[in-house]
XYZ file of C-alpha atoms in Angstrom:
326
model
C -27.978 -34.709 4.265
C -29.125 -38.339 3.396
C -27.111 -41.979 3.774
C -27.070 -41.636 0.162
C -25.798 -37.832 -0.317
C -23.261 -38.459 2.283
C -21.694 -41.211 0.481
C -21.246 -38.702 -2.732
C -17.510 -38.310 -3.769
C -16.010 -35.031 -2.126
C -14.719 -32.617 -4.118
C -12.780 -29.446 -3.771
C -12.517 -26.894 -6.499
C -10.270 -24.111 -5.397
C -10.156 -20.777 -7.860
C -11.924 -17.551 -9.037
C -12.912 -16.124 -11.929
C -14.948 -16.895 -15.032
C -13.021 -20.513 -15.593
C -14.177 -21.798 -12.243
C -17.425 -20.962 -12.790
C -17.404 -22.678 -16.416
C -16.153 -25.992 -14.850
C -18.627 -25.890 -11.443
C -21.260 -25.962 -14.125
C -20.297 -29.041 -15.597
C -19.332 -30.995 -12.335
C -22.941 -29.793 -10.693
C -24.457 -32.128 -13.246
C -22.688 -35.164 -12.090
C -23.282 -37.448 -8.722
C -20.680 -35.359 -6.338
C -20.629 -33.398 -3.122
C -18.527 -30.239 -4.112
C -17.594 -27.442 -2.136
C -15.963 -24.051 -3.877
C -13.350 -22.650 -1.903
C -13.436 -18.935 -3.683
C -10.542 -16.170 -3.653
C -11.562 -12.987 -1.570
C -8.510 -10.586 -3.760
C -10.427 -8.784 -6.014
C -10.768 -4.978 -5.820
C -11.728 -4.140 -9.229
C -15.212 -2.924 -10.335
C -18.371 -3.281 -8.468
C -16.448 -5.247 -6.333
C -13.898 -3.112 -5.341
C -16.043 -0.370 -4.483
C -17.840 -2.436 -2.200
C -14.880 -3.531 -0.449
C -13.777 -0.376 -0.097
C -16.849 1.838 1.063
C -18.536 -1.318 3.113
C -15.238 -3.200 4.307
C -16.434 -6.429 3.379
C -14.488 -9.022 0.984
C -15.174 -8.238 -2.470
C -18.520 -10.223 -3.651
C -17.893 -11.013 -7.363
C -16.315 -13.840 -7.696
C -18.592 -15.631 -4.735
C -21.713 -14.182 -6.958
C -20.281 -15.840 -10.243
C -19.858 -19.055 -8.273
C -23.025 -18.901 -6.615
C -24.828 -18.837 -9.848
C -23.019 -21.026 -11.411
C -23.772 -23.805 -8.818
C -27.313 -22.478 -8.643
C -30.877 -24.653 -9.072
C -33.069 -21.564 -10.025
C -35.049 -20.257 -12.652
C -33.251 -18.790 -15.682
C -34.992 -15.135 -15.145
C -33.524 -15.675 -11.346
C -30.176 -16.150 -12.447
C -30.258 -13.521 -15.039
C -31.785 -10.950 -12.320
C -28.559 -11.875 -9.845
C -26.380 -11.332 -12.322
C -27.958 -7.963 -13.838
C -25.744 -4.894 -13.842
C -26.951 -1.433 -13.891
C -26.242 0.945 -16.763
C -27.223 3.812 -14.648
C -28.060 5.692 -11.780
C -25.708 7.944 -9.618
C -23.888 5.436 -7.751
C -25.676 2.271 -9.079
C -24.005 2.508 -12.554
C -21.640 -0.421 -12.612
C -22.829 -2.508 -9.662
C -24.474 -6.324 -10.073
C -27.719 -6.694 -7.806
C -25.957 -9.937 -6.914
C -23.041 -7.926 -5.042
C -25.533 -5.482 -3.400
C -27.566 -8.581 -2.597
C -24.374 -10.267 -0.848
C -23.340 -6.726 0.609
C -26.970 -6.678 1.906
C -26.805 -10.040 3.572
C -23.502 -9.247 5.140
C -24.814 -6.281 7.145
C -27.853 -8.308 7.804
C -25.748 -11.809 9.142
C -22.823 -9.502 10.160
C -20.638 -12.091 8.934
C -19.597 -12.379 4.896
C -19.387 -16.601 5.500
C -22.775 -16.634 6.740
C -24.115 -14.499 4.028
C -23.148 -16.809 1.362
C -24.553 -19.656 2.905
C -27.780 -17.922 3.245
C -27.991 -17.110 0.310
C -26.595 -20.312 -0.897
C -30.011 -21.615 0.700
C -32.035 -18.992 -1.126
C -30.027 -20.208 -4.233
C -30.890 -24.045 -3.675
C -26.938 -24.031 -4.515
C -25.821 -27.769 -5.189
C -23.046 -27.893 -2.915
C -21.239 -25.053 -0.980
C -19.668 -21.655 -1.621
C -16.841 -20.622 0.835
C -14.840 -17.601 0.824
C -10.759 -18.749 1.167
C -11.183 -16.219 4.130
C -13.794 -13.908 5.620
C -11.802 -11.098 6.125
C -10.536 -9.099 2.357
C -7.238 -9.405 1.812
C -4.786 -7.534 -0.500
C -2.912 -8.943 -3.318
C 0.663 -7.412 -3.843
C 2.772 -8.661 -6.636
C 6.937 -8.467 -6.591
C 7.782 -7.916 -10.300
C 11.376 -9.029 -12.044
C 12.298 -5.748 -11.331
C 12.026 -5.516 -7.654
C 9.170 -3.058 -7.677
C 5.785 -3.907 -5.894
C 2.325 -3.589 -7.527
C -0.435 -3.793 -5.214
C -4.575 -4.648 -6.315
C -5.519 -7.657 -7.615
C -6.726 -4.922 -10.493
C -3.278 -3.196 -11.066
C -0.964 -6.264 -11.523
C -1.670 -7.606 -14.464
C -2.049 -3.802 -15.955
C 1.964 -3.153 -14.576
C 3.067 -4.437 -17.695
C 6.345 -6.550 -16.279
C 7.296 -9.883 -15.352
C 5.537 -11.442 -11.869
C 8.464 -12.867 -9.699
C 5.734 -13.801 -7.170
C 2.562 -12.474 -5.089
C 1.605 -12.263 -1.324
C -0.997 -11.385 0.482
C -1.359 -8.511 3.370
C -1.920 -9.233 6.024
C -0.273 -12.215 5.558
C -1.767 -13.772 9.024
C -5.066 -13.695 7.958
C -7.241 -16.291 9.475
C -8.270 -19.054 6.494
C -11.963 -19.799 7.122
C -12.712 -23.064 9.549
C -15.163 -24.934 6.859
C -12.731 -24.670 4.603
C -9.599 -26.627 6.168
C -12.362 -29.272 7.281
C -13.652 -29.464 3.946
C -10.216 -30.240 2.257
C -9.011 -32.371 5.282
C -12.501 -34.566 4.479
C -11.843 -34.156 0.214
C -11.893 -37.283 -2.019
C -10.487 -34.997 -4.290
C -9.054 -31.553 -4.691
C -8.919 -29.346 -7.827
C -7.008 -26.037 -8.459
C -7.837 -23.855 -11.519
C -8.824 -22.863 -14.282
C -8.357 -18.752 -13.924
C -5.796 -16.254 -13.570
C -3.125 -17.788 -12.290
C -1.601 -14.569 -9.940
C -5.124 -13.163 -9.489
C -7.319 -15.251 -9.033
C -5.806 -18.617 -8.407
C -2.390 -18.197 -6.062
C -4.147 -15.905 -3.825
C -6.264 -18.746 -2.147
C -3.284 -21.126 -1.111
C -1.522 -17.900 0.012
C -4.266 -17.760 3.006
C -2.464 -19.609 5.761
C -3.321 -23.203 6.340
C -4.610 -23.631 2.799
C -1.796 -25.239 1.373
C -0.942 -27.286 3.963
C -4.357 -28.358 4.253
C -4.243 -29.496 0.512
C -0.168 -30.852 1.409
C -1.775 -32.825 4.211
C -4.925 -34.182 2.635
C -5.161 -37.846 1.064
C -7.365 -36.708 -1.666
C -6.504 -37.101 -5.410
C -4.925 -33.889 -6.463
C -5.413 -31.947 -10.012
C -4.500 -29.013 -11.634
C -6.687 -27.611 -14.724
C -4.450 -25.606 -16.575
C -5.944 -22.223 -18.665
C -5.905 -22.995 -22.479
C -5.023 -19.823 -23.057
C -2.235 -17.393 -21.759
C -2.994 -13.974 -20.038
C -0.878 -10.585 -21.112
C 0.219 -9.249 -17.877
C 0.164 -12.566 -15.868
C 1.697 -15.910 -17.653
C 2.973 -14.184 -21.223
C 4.446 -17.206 -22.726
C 3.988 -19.948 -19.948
C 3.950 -23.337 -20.872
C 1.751 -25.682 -18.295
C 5.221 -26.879 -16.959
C 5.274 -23.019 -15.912
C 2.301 -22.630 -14.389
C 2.819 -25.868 -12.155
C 6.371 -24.159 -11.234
C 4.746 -21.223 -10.667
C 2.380 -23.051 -7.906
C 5.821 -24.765 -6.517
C 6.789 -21.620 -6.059
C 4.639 -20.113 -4.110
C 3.831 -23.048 -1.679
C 7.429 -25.016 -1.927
C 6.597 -28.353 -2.884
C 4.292 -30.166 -5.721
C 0.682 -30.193 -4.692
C -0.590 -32.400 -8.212
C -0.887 -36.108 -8.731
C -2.736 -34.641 -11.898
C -2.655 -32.357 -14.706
C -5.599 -31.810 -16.928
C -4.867 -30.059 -20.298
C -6.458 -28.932 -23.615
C -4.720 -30.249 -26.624
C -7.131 -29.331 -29.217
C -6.772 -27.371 -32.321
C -7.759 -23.882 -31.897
C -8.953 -22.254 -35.393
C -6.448 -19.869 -37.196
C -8.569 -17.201 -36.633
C -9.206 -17.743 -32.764
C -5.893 -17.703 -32.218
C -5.433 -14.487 -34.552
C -8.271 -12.809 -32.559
C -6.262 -13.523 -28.952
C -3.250 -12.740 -30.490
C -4.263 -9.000 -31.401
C -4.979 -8.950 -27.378
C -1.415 -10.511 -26.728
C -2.724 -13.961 -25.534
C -1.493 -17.429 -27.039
C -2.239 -20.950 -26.536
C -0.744 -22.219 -23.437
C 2.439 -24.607 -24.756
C 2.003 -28.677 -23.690
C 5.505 -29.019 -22.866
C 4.995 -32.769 -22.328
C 7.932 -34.570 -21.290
C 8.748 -31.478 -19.126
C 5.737 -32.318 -16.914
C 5.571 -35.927 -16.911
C 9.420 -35.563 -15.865
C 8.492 -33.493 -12.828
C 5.912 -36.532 -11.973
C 2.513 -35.406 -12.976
C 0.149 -37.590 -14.873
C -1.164 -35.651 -17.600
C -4.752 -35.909 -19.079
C -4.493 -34.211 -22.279
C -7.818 -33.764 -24.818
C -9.465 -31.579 -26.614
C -11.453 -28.922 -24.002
C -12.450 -25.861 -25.528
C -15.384 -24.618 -27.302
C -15.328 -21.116 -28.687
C -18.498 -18.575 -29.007
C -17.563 -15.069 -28.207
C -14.325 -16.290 -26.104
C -12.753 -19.655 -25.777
C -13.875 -21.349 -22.784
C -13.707 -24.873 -21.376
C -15.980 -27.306 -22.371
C -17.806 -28.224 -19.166
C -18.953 -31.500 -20.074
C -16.130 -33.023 -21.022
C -13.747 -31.079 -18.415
C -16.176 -32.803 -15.706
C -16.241 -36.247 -17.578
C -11.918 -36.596 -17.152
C -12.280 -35.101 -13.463
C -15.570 -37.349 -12.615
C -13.551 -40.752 -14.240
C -10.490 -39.576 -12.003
C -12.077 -39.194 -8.890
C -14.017 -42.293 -9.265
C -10.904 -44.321 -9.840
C -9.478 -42.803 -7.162
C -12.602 -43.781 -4.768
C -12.182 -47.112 -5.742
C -8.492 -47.811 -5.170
C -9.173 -46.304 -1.703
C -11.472 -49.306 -0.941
């Protein structure tokens, strides 16, 4: 790395999922040294199957991250992400998880196999599992009873009194504490909140990492709420939900959409039993988070954040924050 790289504002994005990917796309385009800390809970799909017959952490949501951060040819990035249609015992899987379960054996270490291929990648930053071991998600419902699979929870239909994670001693991987002890700037979200989220401050030393760090803290709340996971959260929720789970506030910042989604948007999410997530305003800024509210999404076939501007508010925070450091 050169004088000049080196001197790049730090940033930490902490997540999983399709959001995370959608913002790392946007903030690769700006002047920053960013590092993905990724959730290793998944055990649905391709995934899961390789997890399961391979012991390895699940590879998706490293793959989607991986791309997303990528410097390759379009073909390239289409080829990683391909998914076969058929084949006994191919049907289902992305090349990009059999790649990553391929480098694994190879490295025998899952860390080591995304940096590889990170290198391979010419990825603009790094990609680091929350842990290199898989862990399972469990949820504790309002009823008392205990779902467990990052898959089945949001399928169990009931209200999420919290998650954890077994075993709940797992070791949180090295890079990653140094990485958010070294952070200009930390960032948690978008994504499933219980899935894909929560599980990566749940690996010990995460949180407190984050707790102990003197980087600027934000949280990008989803736009949209997920049946099964945050039915009718407000953003005042979700941050409570975070509290929760670590026991104290981890945000100096709270960046939300609050742009008009069309009629029929809304009408198409609603049929799935997803709404737009409520600004409850004074309820956050009570609780002492600065909110950065604007209009983020952009809808083709699903609503999505729009990268640009997302990485615009987080870019103009972080280089505020560099300069009332000095």
């Amino acid at each position: 790395m050169d004088q000049k790289e080196s001197k790049l504002p730090k940033i930490v994005v902490i997540g999983g999922g399709t959001g995370l990917s959608v913002m790392l796309r946007g903030l690769k385009e700006r002047e920053l040294d960013i590092t993905a800390i990724v959730t290793v809970a998944d055990d649905g799909g391709s995934s899961g199957i390789l997890r399961s017959e391979l012991q390895i952490p699940p590879p998706g949501d490293i793959r989607n991250v991986l791309i997303s951060l990528a410097d390759v040819e379009p073909l390239l990035s289409q080829m990683f992400q391909y998914r076969f249609k058929a084949g006994k015992g191919l049907a289902g899987h992305s090349l990009g998880n059999l790649i990553l379960a391929a480098m694994t054996d190879i490295t025998g270490d899952f860390a080591l196999a995304v940096r590889e291929l990170s290198r391979v990648f010419a990825v603009r930053g790094r990609v680091l599992p929350a842990t290199s071991h898989a862990i399972v998600l469990k949820a504790e419902m309002a009823d008392g009873t205990i779902v467990e699979g990052e898959s089945s929870i949001p399928k169990a239909g009931g209200i999420i009194r919290r998650v954890f994670i077994e075993p709940p001693d797992v070791e949180p991987l090295a890079e990653a504490l140094v990485a958010l002890q070294e952070a200009d700037a930390i960032l948690l979200g978008p994504g499933s909140l219980y899935t894909s989220i929560l599980p990566n401050v749940l690996v010990p030393g995460i949180a407190k990492a984050i707790m102990e760090s003197n980087a600027v803290k934000i949280y990008i709340c989803n736009v949209m709420t997920q049946p099964g996971e945050t039915d009718g959260y407000s953003v005042s929720d979700h941050l409570q939900a975070v509290h929760d789970h670590v026991g104290q506030q981890l945000f100096d910042y709270v960046i939300v959409n609050n742009g008009e989604i069309p009629p029929q948007v809304q009408q198409k999410y609603a049929e799935k039993g997803a709404k737009a997530v409520h600004l409850d305003l004074e309820e956050v800024t009570n609780r002492g988070y600065q909110v950065i509210a604007d209009t983020l999404v952009l809808f083709r076939t699903y609503l999505r954040h729009d990268a640009e501007k997302l990485s615009h508010h987080i870019y103009q925070l972080v280089s505020d924050w560099m300069l009332k450091k000095r």
